[in-house]
């Protein structure tokens, strides 16, 4: 393990929700929930104001609405999030050639490889400047953790949230971790936490005192060995630039084991979309789709399917992951799900048959998919308006469905966003990220010819060069 704290972990604060608040002055300081708005929708991100009501990511949207009925509920705008992510990642790559993105809003950076830091003081200075640069370029805040390893840097950034920086000085790692709850360690969710608690283990230091053999007996060899190493602050993993990675994957550990098979399928779809986001952000495609399922008893199953050629199509990855899930028994409950893509390439040779099947399935269930999950909402959100045919083709013109949160422009009133719609009407708030105060609200017919979908505006106004 290195001796200087030169591993930096950046995590943007409540990324999707913060971006929506920055884009919509009327929502600043208010509870905002981003995700799928349909009956089977799932929360992608909740603002800190919404979290005070108990709303959190991966929660069913129906439950979130019960906890925070007055919050603003919006579909994701992944085009905007990708643009912001590209700005942030560009700043990180100015610091080092070794940047390892974990998602659109999270990454590790090896400052030593970029010769930007060599001790605690220089590393902290880099972290402080990075946070200033992110706010200047994007208008958003990010939390930074700096330490001698990836695990500790990630823990530090979590401790620094929101909008903070924490550096863990070398030699103080075990002292810092010792009194913390076991839940601070990566991968230790409620199920593992309860298991340890029943054995009288509540803190990280008590994990270390229990010893590796006892932990292996309690939770199995792989998990016990890893748990013991984390308690001793051991982590030798290097920062690996994504272009050199052999796979791209995402996974989530759930606060409560998932028993509902429908919910499991929805989560797999959401993870597949997040995986493709990372794949596309790296400019890569992949040939093999991998599904990871950790069940209630900590047994972990991995299933994979190799496609006819490399792909970065979200529909193809979702369909493959869904097929893999059909062969996995989740009856007893699921505590972790993951979707990955391996066999990476720098080009795409789409599986046309899989794409066609995905397109047919999407068409057949358009009304259900419109709000099923955040990832599914992303498919339709790019155009801001969904065209839904009522009756047979040729009988009626398509009816436009305006999704809450998406960008529009009116020929008379200018730029705004959809606040809500229903019963043939759509309500729009006319404001931009640069508005000084909340904008005015007006209601139109859903087929108003003066109202059209629009592209998202940058959160920071670009000065006009004359």
CSV table of C-alpha atoms in Angstrom, one decimal:
chain,number,residue,atom,x,y,z
A,1,UNK,CA,0.0,0.0,0.0
A,2,UNK,CA,1.3,3.5,-0.8
A,3,UNK,CA,2.4,5.7,2.0
A,4,UNK,CA,1.0,9.1,0.7
A,5,UNK,CA,-2.7,9.9,0.5
A,6,UNK,CA,-2.9,10.3,-3.3
A,7,UNK,CA,-6.0,8.3,-4.2
A,8,UNK,CA,-8.9,10.7,-4.7
A,9,UNK,CA,-12.6,9.7,-4.9
A,10,UNK,CA,-15.1,12.1,-6.3
A,11,UNK,CA,-18.8,11.6,-5.7
A,12,UNK,CA,-21.2,14.3,-7.0
A,13,UNK,CA,-23.9,15.2,-4.4
A,14,UNK,CA,-27.4,13.8,-5.2
A,15,UNK,CA,-26.4,14.2,-8.8
A,16,UNK,CA,-29.6,13.8,-10.8
A,17,UNK,CA,-31.7,15.7,-8.3
A,18,UNK,CA,-29.1,18.5,-7.8
A,19,UNK,CA,-28.9,18.9,-11.6
A,20,UNK,CA,-32.7,19.3,-11.7
A,21,UNK,CA,-32.7,21.8,-8.9
A,22,UNK,CA,-29.9,23.8,-10.6
A,23,UNK,CA,-31.9,23.8,-13.9
A,24,UNK,CA,-35.2,24.8,-12.2
A,25,UNK,CA,-35.0,27.8,-9.9
A,26,UNK,CA,-38.5,27.0,-8.4
A,27,UNK,CA,-37.2,23.7,-7.1
A,28,UNK,CA,-34.1,25.0,-5.3
A,29,UNK,CA,-34.1,24.1,-1.7
A,30,UNK,CA,-37.2,21.8,-2.1
A,31,UNK,CA,-37.6,18.0,-2.1
A,32,UNK,CA,-37.0,16.6,-5.6
A,33,UNK,CA,-37.2,12.9,-6.6
A,34,UNK,CA,-36.0,11.7,-9.9
A,35,UNK,CA,-37.0,8.3,-11.3
A,36,UNK,CA,-39.6,6.3,-13.1
A,37,UNK,CA,-43.1,7.9,-12.5
A,38,UNK,CA,-45.2,4.8,-13.4
A,39,UNK,CA,-46.8,2.4,-10.9
A,40,UNK,CA,-43.7,0.2,-11.0
A,41,UNK,CA,-41.2,3.1,-11.0
A,42,UNK,CA,-38.1,3.2,-8.9
A,43,UNK,CA,-36.3,6.2,-7.3
A,44,UNK,CA,-33.0,7.0,-9.1
A,45,UNK,CA,-31.9,9.9,-6.9
A,46,UNK,CA,-33.5,12.0,-4.2
A,47,UNK,CA,-32.4,15.4,-3.1
A,48,UNK,CA,-31.1,15.9,0.4
A,49,UNK,CA,-34.4,17.7,1.2
A,50,UNK,CA,-36.3,14.6,0.1
A,51,UNK,CA,-34.0,12.3,2.1
A,52,UNK,CA,-35.1,13.9,5.3
A,53,UNK,CA,-38.5,12.2,4.7
A,54,UNK,CA,-36.8,8.8,4.3
A,55,UNK,CA,-36.7,8.7,0.5
A,56,UNK,CA,-33.7,7.0,-1.0
A,57,UNK,CA,-32.5,5.5,-4.3
A,58,UNK,CA,-33.8,2.1,-5.4
A,59,UNK,CA,-37.0,2.7,-3.3
A,60,UNK,CA,-40.3,2.0,-5.1
A,61,UNK,CA,-41.7,5.3,-6.3
A,62,UNK,CA,-45.1,4.6,-4.7
A,63,UNK,CA,-43.4,4.4,-1.3
A,64,UNK,CA,-41.5,7.6,-2.0
A,65,UNK,CA,-44.8,9.4,-2.8
A,66,UNK,CA,-46.3,8.3,0.5
A,67,UNK,CA,-43.3,9.5,2.5
A,68,UNK,CA,-42.9,12.8,0.6
A,69,UNK,CA,-46.3,13.6,-1.1
A,70,UNK,CA,-45.3,17.2,-1.7
A,71,UNK,CA,-42.0,16.6,-3.4
A,72,UNK,CA,-41.5,17.3,-7.1
A,73,UNK,CA,-41.4,14.0,-9.0
A,74,UNK,CA,-39.4,14.1,-12.3
A,75,UNK,CA,-38.3,11.7,-15.0
A,76,UNK,CA,-34.5,11.6,-15.6
A,77,UNK,CA,-32.9,13.7,-18.3
A,78,UNK,CA,-29.9,11.6,-19.1
A,79,UNK,CA,-28.7,13.7,-22.0
A,80,UNK,CA,-28.1,16.6,-19.5
A,81,UNK,CA,-26.5,14.3,-17.0
A,82,UNK,CA,-24.1,12.8,-19.6
A,83,UNK,CA,-23.1,16.3,-20.7
A,84,UNK,CA,-22.4,17.3,-17.1
A,85,UNK,CA,-20.5,14.0,-16.5
A,86,UNK,CA,-18.3,14.7,-19.5
A,87,UNK,CA,-17.4,18.1,-18.1
A,88,UNK,CA,-16.5,16.6,-14.7
A,89,UNK,CA,-14.5,13.7,-16.2
A,90,UNK,CA,-12.6,16.1,-18.3
A,91,UNK,CA,-11.5,18.0,-15.2
A,92,UNK,CA,-10.4,14.7,-13.6
A,93,UNK,CA,-8.4,13.8,-16.6
A,94,UNK,CA,-6.5,17.0,-16.4
A,95,UNK,CA,-5.3,15.8,-13.0
A,96,UNK,CA,-4.1,12.3,-14.0
A,97,UNK,CA,-4.0,9.8,-16.8
A,98,UNK,CA,-5.4,7.3,-14.3
A,99,UNK,CA,-9.1,8.1,-13.9
A,100,UNK,CA,-11.5,5.2,-13.1
A,101,UNK,CA,-15.1,6.2,-13.7
A,102,UNK,CA,-17.6,4.2,-11.6
A,103,UNK,CA,-20.7,5.9,-13.0
A,104,UNK,CA,-21.8,9.2,-14.5
A,105,UNK,CA,-21.2,10.9,-11.1
A,106,UNK,CA,-18.4,9.0,-9.4
A,107,UNK,CA,-14.7,8.2,-10.1
A,108,UNK,CA,-11.4,7.4,-8.6
A,109,UNK,CA,-8.2,9.4,-9.6
A,110,UNK,CA,-4.6,8.4,-9.0
A,111,UNK,CA,-3.0,11.8,-8.2
A,112,UNK,CA,0.5,10.3,-8.0
A,113,UNK,CA,0.3,9.1,-11.6
A,114,UNK,CA,-0.5,12.6,-12.7
A,115,UNK,CA,2.4,14.0,-10.6
A,116,UNK,CA,-0.1,16.4,-9.0
A,117,UNK,CA,0.3,15.3,-5.4
A,118,UNK,CA,3.0,13.6,-3.4
A,119,UNK,CA,2.0,14.3,0.2
A,120,UNK,CA,-1.1,15.2,2.3
A,121,UNK,CA,-0.8,18.9,1.8
A,122,UNK,CA,-0.5,18.8,-2.0
A,123,UNK,CA,-3.3,16.2,-2.3
A,124,UNK,CA,-5.6,18.4,-0.2
A,125,UNK,CA,-4.8,21.4,-2.3
A,126,UNK,CA,-5.7,19.5,-5.5
A,127,UNK,CA,-9.0,18.3,-3.9
A,128,UNK,CA,-10.0,21.8,-2.9
A,129,UNK,CA,-9.2,23.2,-6.3
A,130,UNK,CA,-11.1,20.4,-8.0
A,131,UNK,CA,-14.3,21.2,-6.0
A,132,UNK,CA,-14.0,24.8,-7.0
A,133,UNK,CA,-13.5,23.9,-10.7
A,134,UNK,CA,-16.5,21.6,-10.7
A,135,UNK,CA,-18.8,24.3,-9.3
A,136,UNK,CA,-17.4,26.8,-11.7
A,137,UNK,CA,-17.9,24.6,-14.8
A,138,UNK,CA,-21.2,22.8,-13.8
A,139,UNK,CA,-22.7,24.8,-11.0
A,140,UNK,CA,-23.0,21.7,-8.9
A,141,UNK,CA,-21.2,20.4,-5.9
A,142,UNK,CA,-19.2,17.2,-5.4
A,143,UNK,CA,-17.7,15.6,-2.3
A,144,UNK,CA,-14.0,14.5,-2.3
A,145,UNK,CA,-12.3,11.8,-0.3
A,146,UNK,CA,-8.5,11.4,-0.3
A,147,UNK,CA,-6.6,8.5,1.2
A,148,UNK,CA,-3.9,5.8,0.5
A,149,UNK,CA,-6.4,3.4,-1.0
A,150,UNK,CA,-9.6,3.2,-3.0
A,151,UNK,CA,-11.6,1.8,-0.2
A,152,UNK,CA,-10.6,4.5,2.3
A,153,UNK,CA,-11.0,7.3,-0.3
A,154,UNK,CA,-14.5,6.2,-1.0
A,155,UNK,CA,-15.3,6.1,2.7
A,156,UNK,CA,-13.8,9.5,3.1
A,157,UNK,CA,-16.0,11.0,0.4
A,158,UNK,CA,-19.1,9.5,2.0
A,159,UNK,CA,-18.1,11.0,5.3
A,160,UNK,CA,-17.5,14.4,3.6
A,161,UNK,CA,-21.0,14.6,2.1
A,162,UNK,CA,-22.6,16.9,1.2
A,163,UNK,CA,-20.2,19.3,-0.5
A,164,UNK,CA,-17.1,18.6,1.6
A,165,UNK,CA,-13.6,17.2,1.5
A,166,UNK,CA,-12.0,14.7,3.9
A,167,UNK,CA,-8.4,13.5,3.8
A,168,UNK,CA,-7.4,10.5,5.9
A,169,UNK,CA,-3.8,11.0,7.0
A,170,UNK,CA,-1.6,7.9,6.6
A,171,UNK,CA,-1.2,5.9,9.8
A,172,UNK,CA,-4.6,7.0,11.1
A,173,UNK,CA,-6.8,4.7,9.1
A,174,UNK,CA,-7.6,2.1,11.7
A,175,UNK,CA,-8.0,4.8,14.4
A,176,UNK,CA,-10.6,6.5,12.1
A,177,UNK,CA,-12.4,3.2,11.1
A,178,UNK,CA,-12.3,1.5,14.5
A,179,UNK,CA,-15.3,3.2,16.3
A,180,UNK,CA,-17.4,3.4,13.1
A,181,UNK,CA,-20.4,1.1,12.5
A,182,UNK,CA,-19.7,-2.0,10.5
A,183,UNK,CA,-22.1,-0.5,7.9
A,184,UNK,CA,-19.4,1.9,6.8
A,185,UNK,CA,-17.5,-0.8,5.1
A,186,UNK,CA,-18.3,-1.3,1.4
A,187,UNK,CA,-20.6,-4.3,0.8
A,188,UNK,CA,-21.8,-4.5,4.4
A,189,UNK,CA,-25.6,-4.0,4.1
A,190,UNK,CA,-28.4,-4.6,6.6
A,191,UNK,CA,-28.3,-8.3,6.3
A,192,UNK,CA,-24.6,-8.6,7.0
A,193,UNK,CA,-24.9,-5.9,9.6
A,194,UNK,CA,-27.6,-7.8,11.5
A,195,UNK,CA,-25.7,-11.0,11.2
A,196,UNK,CA,-22.6,-9.4,12.9
A,197,UNK,CA,-24.8,-7.6,15.4
A,198,UNK,CA,-26.3,-10.9,16.6
A,199,UNK,CA,-22.7,-12.1,17.2
A,200,UNK,CA,-22.0,-9.0,19.3
A,201,UNK,CA,-20.0,-7.2,16.6
A,202,UNK,CA,-21.1,-3.6,16.1
A,203,UNK,CA,-17.9,-1.7,15.1
A,204,UNK,CA,-15.1,-2.1,12.6
A,205,UNK,CA,-12.7,-2.6,15.4
A,206,UNK,CA,-14.8,-5.5,16.8
A,207,UNK,CA,-14.6,-7.1,13.3
A,208,UNK,CA,-10.8,-6.9,13.5
A,209,UNK,CA,-10.8,-8.3,17.1
A,210,UNK,CA,-13.0,-11.2,16.0
A,211,UNK,CA,-10.3,-12.5,13.7
A,212,UNK,CA,-10.4,-13.9,10.2
A,213,UNK,CA,-11.2,-17.5,11.1
A,214,UNK,CA,-14.3,-16.4,13.1
A,215,UNK,CA,-15.5,-14.2,10.3
A,216,UNK,CA,-15.1,-17.0,7.7
A,217,UNK,CA,-17.1,-19.3,10.0
A,218,UNK,CA,-19.9,-16.7,10.3
A,219,UNK,CA,-20.3,-15.4,6.7
A,220,UNK,CA,-18.2,-17.7,4.5
A,221,UNK,CA,-14.6,-17.8,3.2
A,222,UNK,CA,-14.7,-15.1,0.5
A,223,UNK,CA,-16.9,-12.6,2.4
A,224,UNK,CA,-15.2,-13.3,5.7
A,225,UNK,CA,-11.6,-12.9,4.4
A,226,UNK,CA,-12.6,-9.7,2.5
A,227,UNK,CA,-14.4,-8.3,5.6
A,228,UNK,CA,-11.3,-8.9,7.8
A,229,UNK,CA,-9.0,-7.2,5.3
A,230,UNK,CA,-11.3,-4.1,5.1
A,231,UNK,CA,-11.4,-3.9,8.9
A,232,UNK,CA,-7.6,-3.7,8.9
A,233,UNK,CA,-7.8,-1.0,6.2
A,234,UNK,CA,-6.1,-3.2,3.7
A,235,UNK,CA,-6.8,-2.5,0.0
A,236,UNK,CA,-4.2,-2.9,-2.7
A,237,UNK,CA,-6.5,-2.3,-5.7
A,238,UNK,CA,-4.9,0.1,-8.2
A,239,UNK,CA,-6.8,2.8,-10.0
A,240,UNK,CA,-7.4,1.5,-13.5
A,241,UNK,CA,-8.4,3.7,-16.4
A,242,UNK,CA,-11.6,2.5,-17.9
A,243,UNK,CA,-10.2,2.3,-21.4
A,244,UNK,CA,-7.9,-0.5,-20.0
A,245,UNK,CA,-10.7,-2.3,-18.2
A,246,UNK,CA,-11.8,-5.7,-19.4
A,247,UNK,CA,-15.3,-5.2,-18.3
A,248,UNK,CA,-17.8,-2.5,-17.3
A,249,UNK,CA,-20.3,-3.3,-14.5
A,250,UNK,CA,-22.6,-1.8,-11.9
A,251,UNK,CA,-24.2,-3.4,-8.9
A,252,UNK,CA,-26.4,-2.4,-5.9
A,253,UNK,CA,-26.7,-3.8,-2.4
A,254,UNK,CA,-30.2,-3.3,-1.0
A,255,UNK,CA,-31.2,-2.2,2.5
A,256,UNK,CA,-33.8,-4.9,2.6
A,257,UNK,CA,-33.7,-8.2,0.8
A,258,UNK,CA,-36.0,-8.1,-2.3
A,259,UNK,CA,-38.5,-10.9,-2.5
A,260,UNK,CA,-40.9,-9.5,-5.1
A,261,UNK,CA,-39.9,-11.1,-8.5
A,262,UNK,CA,-41.3,-8.1,-10.4
A,263,UNK,CA,-39.2,-5.7,-8.4
A,264,UNK,CA,-36.1,-7.9,-9.1
A,265,UNK,CA,-36.8,-7.6,-12.8
A,266,UNK,CA,-37.3,-3.9,-12.6
A,267,UNK,CA,-34.0,-3.5,-10.7
A,268,UNK,CA,-32.1,-5.6,-13.3
A,269,UNK,CA,-33.5,-3.3,-16.1
A,270,UNK,CA,-32.3,-0.2,-14.2
A,271,UNK,CA,-28.8,-1.7,-13.6
A,272,UNK,CA,-28.6,-2.7,-17.3
A,273,UNK,CA,-29.3,0.9,-18.3
A,274,UNK,CA,-26.7,2.2,-15.8
A,275,UNK,CA,-24.2,-0.3,-17.2
A,276,UNK,CA,-24.7,1.0,-20.7
A,277,UNK,CA,-24.3,4.6,-19.6
A,278,UNK,CA,-20.8,3.7,-18.3
A,279,UNK,CA,-20.1,1.7,-21.5
A,280,UNK,CA,-21.0,4.6,-23.7
A,281,UNK,CA,-19.2,7.1,-21.5
A,282,UNK,CA,-16.0,5.1,-22.1
A,283,UNK,CA,-16.7,4.9,-25.9
A,284,UNK,CA,-16.8,1.1,-25.7
A,285,UNK,CA,-19.1,-1.8,-26.6
A,286,UNK,CA,-19.2,-5.3,-25.3
A,287,UNK,CA,-20.1,-8.8,-26.5
A,288,UNK,CA,-20.9,-10.7,-23.2
A,289,UNK,CA,-23.6,-9.6,-20.8
A,290,UNK,CA,-23.2,-10.8,-17.2
A,291,UNK,CA,-25.8,-11.0,-14.4
A,292,UNK,CA,-24.7,-11.2,-10.8
A,293,UNK,CA,-27.2,-12.2,-8.0
A,294,UNK,CA,-26.3,-12.5,-4.3
A,295,UNK,CA,-29.1,-14.2,-2.5
A,296,UNK,CA,-30.4,-13.9,1.1
A,297,UNK,CA,-27.9,-16.7,2.3
A,298,UNK,CA,-24.9,-14.8,0.7
A,299,UNK,CA,-24.6,-17.4,-2.1
A,300,UNK,CA,-23.6,-15.5,-5.2
A,301,UNK,CA,-24.7,-16.7,-8.7
A,302,UNK,CA,-23.2,-15.4,-12.0
A,303,UNK,CA,-24.8,-16.0,-15.3
A,304,UNK,CA,-23.6,-14.8,-18.7
A,305,UNK,CA,-24.7,-14.7,-22.4
A,306,UNK,CA,-22.5,-14.0,-25.3
A,307,UNK,CA,-24.1,-12.0,-28.2
A,308,UNK,CA,-23.3,-12.2,-31.9
A,309,UNK,CA,-21.2,-9.1,-31.8
A,310,UNK,CA,-20.3,-6.1,-29.5
A,311,UNK,CA,-23.1,-3.8,-28.6
A,312,UNK,CA,-23.8,-0.6,-26.6
A,313,UNK,CA,-27.5,-0.7,-27.2
A,314,UNK,CA,-29.5,-0.5,-23.9
A,315,UNK,CA,-32.4,-2.6,-25.3
A,316,UNK,CA,-30.1,-5.4,-26.2
A,317,UNK,CA,-28.4,-5.5,-22.8
A,318,UNK,CA,-31.7,-5.3,-21.0
A,319,UNK,CA,-33.1,-8.2,-23.0
A,320,UNK,CA,-30.0,-10.3,-22.4
A,321,UNK,CA,-30.0,-9.6,-18.6
A,322,UNK,CA,-33.8,-10.4,-18.4
A,323,UNK,CA,-33.2,-13.7,-20.1
A,324,UNK,CA,-30.4,-14.5,-17.7
A,325,UNK,CA,-32.6,-13.6,-14.7
A,326,UNK,CA,-35.2,-16.2,-15.8
A,327,UNK,CA,-32.7,-18.9,-15.0
A,328,UNK,CA,-32.0,-17.8,-11.4
A,329,UNK,CA,-34.1,-18.7,-8.4
A,330,UNK,CA,-34.7,-15.7,-6.2
A,331,UNK,CA,-37.4,-17.2,-4.0
A,332,UNK,CA,-35.6,-16.6,-0.7
A,333,UNK,CA,-34.8,-13.0,-1.4
A,334,UNK,CA,-32.0,-11.0,-3.1
A,335,UNK,CA,-29.6,-8.7,-1.3
A,336,UNK,CA,-27.4,-7.7,-4.3
A,337,UNK,CA,-27.9,-7.4,-8.0
A,338,UNK,CA,-25.3,-6.5,-10.7
A,339,UNK,CA,-25.2,-6.3,-14.5
A,340,UNK,CA,-21.9,-6.1,-16.4
A,341,UNK,CA,-20.6,-6.3,-20.0
A,342,UNK,CA,-17.3,-8.0,-20.9
A,343,UNK,CA,-15.4,-8.7,-24.1
A,344,UNK,CA,-15.0,-4.9,-24.7
A,345,UNK,CA,-14.3,-3.4,-28.1
A,346,UNK,CA,-13.8,0.1,-29.5
A,347,UNK,CA,-16.5,-0.5,-32.1
A,348,UNK,CA,-20.1,-1.7,-32.3
A,349,UNK,CA,-21.4,-4.5,-34.4
A,350,UNK,CA,-25.0,-4.7,-33.3
A,351,UNK,CA,-26.9,-7.9,-32.8
A,352,UNK,CA,-29.7,-6.9,-35.2
A,353,UNK,CA,-32.0,-9.8,-34.3
A,354,UNK,CA,-31.7,-8.9,-30.6
A,355,UNK,CA,-32.4,-5.2,-31.4
A,356,UNK,CA,-35.5,-6.1,-33.4
A,357,UNK,CA,-36.8,-8.2,-30.6
A,358,UNK,CA,-36.2,-5.5,-28.1
A,359,UNK,CA,-37.9,-2.9,-30.3
A,360,UNK,CA,-41.0,-5.1,-30.7
A,361,UNK,CA,-41.1,-5.8,-26.9
A,362,UNK,CA,-40.8,-2.0,-26.2
A,363,UNK,CA,-43.6,-1.2,-28.7
A,364,UNK,CA,-45.9,-3.8,-27.2
A,365,UNK,CA,-45.5,-2.5,-23.7
A,366,UNK,CA,-45.0,1.2,-24.3
A,367,UNK,CA,-47.6,2.4,-21.8
A,368,UNK,CA,-46.2,0.2,-19.0
A,369,UNK,CA,-42.5,1.1,-19.8
A,370,UNK,CA,-43.2,4.8,-19.8
A,371,UNK,CA,-42.7,5.0,-16.0
A,372,UNK,CA,-41.5,1.6,-14.9
A,373,UNK,CA,-37.9,2.6,-13.9
A,374,UNK,CA,-35.5,5.4,-14.2
A,375,UNK,CA,-33.6,3.6,-16.9
A,376,UNK,CA,-36.7,2.8,-18.8
A,377,UNK,CA,-37.8,6.4,-18.6
A,378,UNK,CA,-34.5,7.4,-20.1
A,379,UNK,CA,-35.5,5.7,-23.4
A,380,UNK,CA,-38.4,8.0,-23.9
A,381,UNK,CA,-37.1,11.1,-22.2
A,382,UNK,CA,-34.6,12.2,-24.8
A,383,UNK,CA,-37.4,13.4,-27.1
A,384,UNK,CA,-39.3,14.9,-24.1
A,385,UNK,CA,-42.6,13.9,-25.7
A,386,UNK,CA,-44.0,10.4,-26.2
A,387,UNK,CA,-46.2,9.8,-29.2
A,388,UNK,CA,-49.0,7.4,-28.2
A,389,UNK,CA,-51.5,6.2,-30.8
A,390,UNK,CA,-55.1,6.0,-29.6
A,391,UNK,CA,-57.0,3.5,-31.7
A,392,UNK,CA,-56.1,2.1,-35.1
A,393,UNK,CA,-53.5,3.7,-37.3
A,394,UNK,CA,-55.2,6.4,-39.5
A,395,UNK,CA,-58.2,6.9,-37.2
A,396,UNK,CA,-56.8,9.5,-34.8
A,397,UNK,CA,-53.7,11.6,-34.8
A,398,UNK,CA,-51.1,10.6,-32.2
A,399,UNK,CA,-51.5,12.2,-28.8
A,400,UNK,CA,-48.5,13.8,-27.2
A,401,UNK,CA,-47.6,12.7,-23.6
A,402,UNK,CA,-45.6,15.3,-21.8
A,403,UNK,CA,-43.4,13.8,-19.0
A,404,UNK,CA,-42.9,15.8,-15.8
A,405,UNK,CA,-39.5,17.5,-15.7
A,406,UNK,CA,-38.7,17.6,-19.4
A,407,UNK,CA,-37.7,20.6,-21.5
A,408,UNK,CA,-40.0,22.4,-23.7
A,409,UNK,CA,-40.2,25.7,-25.7
A,410,UNK,CA,-43.2,27.8,-26.5
A,411,UNK,CA,-43.3,30.1,-29.4
A,412,UNK,CA,-44.6,33.0,-27.3
A,413,UNK,CA,-43.3,32.3,-23.8
A,414,UNK,CA,-39.9,30.8,-24.5
A,415,UNK,CA,-38.1,28.0,-22.6
A,416,UNK,CA,-39.6,26.1,-19.7
A,417,UNK,CA,-40.2,22.6,-18.3
A,418,UNK,CA,-43.2,20.3,-17.9
A,419,UNK,CA,-44.6,20.6,-14.4
A,420,UNK,CA,-47.4,18.1,-15.0
A,421,UNK,CA,-49.9,16.8,-17.5
A,422,UNK,CA,-53.3,15.0,-17.6
A,423,UNK,CA,-56.8,15.2,-19.0
A,424,UNK,CA,-55.6,16.6,-22.3
A,425,UNK,CA,-53.7,19.5,-20.6
A,426,UNK,CA,-50.0,20.2,-19.9
A,427,UNK,CA,-48.8,22.6,-17.3
A,428,UNK,CA,-45.4,24.4,-18.0
A,429,UNK,CA,-43.3,26.5,-15.8
A,430,UNK,CA,-41.3,29.0,-17.8
A,431,UNK,CA,-37.9,29.4,-16.3
A,432,UNK,CA,-34.3,28.6,-17.1
A,433,UNK,CA,-31.2,27.8,-15.0
A,434,UNK,CA,-30.3,31.5,-15.3
A,435,UNK,CA,-33.6,32.8,-14.0
A,436,UNK,CA,-33.2,35.0,-10.9
A,437,UNK,CA,-36.5,33.8,-9.4
A,438,UNK,CA,-39.1,31.1,-10.0
A,439,UNK,CA,-40.9,31.4,-13.4
A,440,UNK,CA,-44.5,31.8,-14.2
A,441,UNK,CA,-46.8,28.8,-14.8
A,442,UNK,CA,-49.2,28.4,-17.7
A,443,UNK,CA,-51.4,25.5,-18.9
A,444,UNK,CA,-52.0,24.5,-22.5
A,445,UNK,CA,-53.7,21.8,-24.5
A,446,UNK,CA,-51.4,18.8,-25.0
A,447,UNK,CA,-51.5,19.3,-28.8
A,448,UNK,CA,-50.9,23.1,-28.7
A,449,UNK,CA,-48.9,23.7,-32.0
A,450,UNK,CA,-46.9,26.5,-30.3
A,451,UNK,CA,-45.4,24.1,-27.7
A,452,UNK,CA,-42.6,21.8,-28.6
A,453,UNK,CA,-39.9,19.6,-27.1
A,454,UNK,CA,-36.5,21.3,-26.5
A,455,UNK,CA,-33.0,20.4,-25.7
A,456,UNK,CA,-31.7,20.9,-22.1
A,457,UNK,CA,-29.9,24.2,-21.4
A,458,UNK,CA,-26.4,24.1,-19.8
A,459,UNK,CA,-26.6,24.7,-16.1
A,460,UNK,CA,-23.9,27.4,-16.3
A,461,UNK,CA,-24.6,30.2,-18.9
A,462,UNK,CA,-21.9,30.3,-21.5
A,463,UNK,CA,-20.8,33.9,-22.1
A,464,UNK,CA,-21.3,35.2,-25.6
A,465,UNK,CA,-18.0,36.1,-27.4
A,466,UNK,CA,-18.3,39.2,-29.5
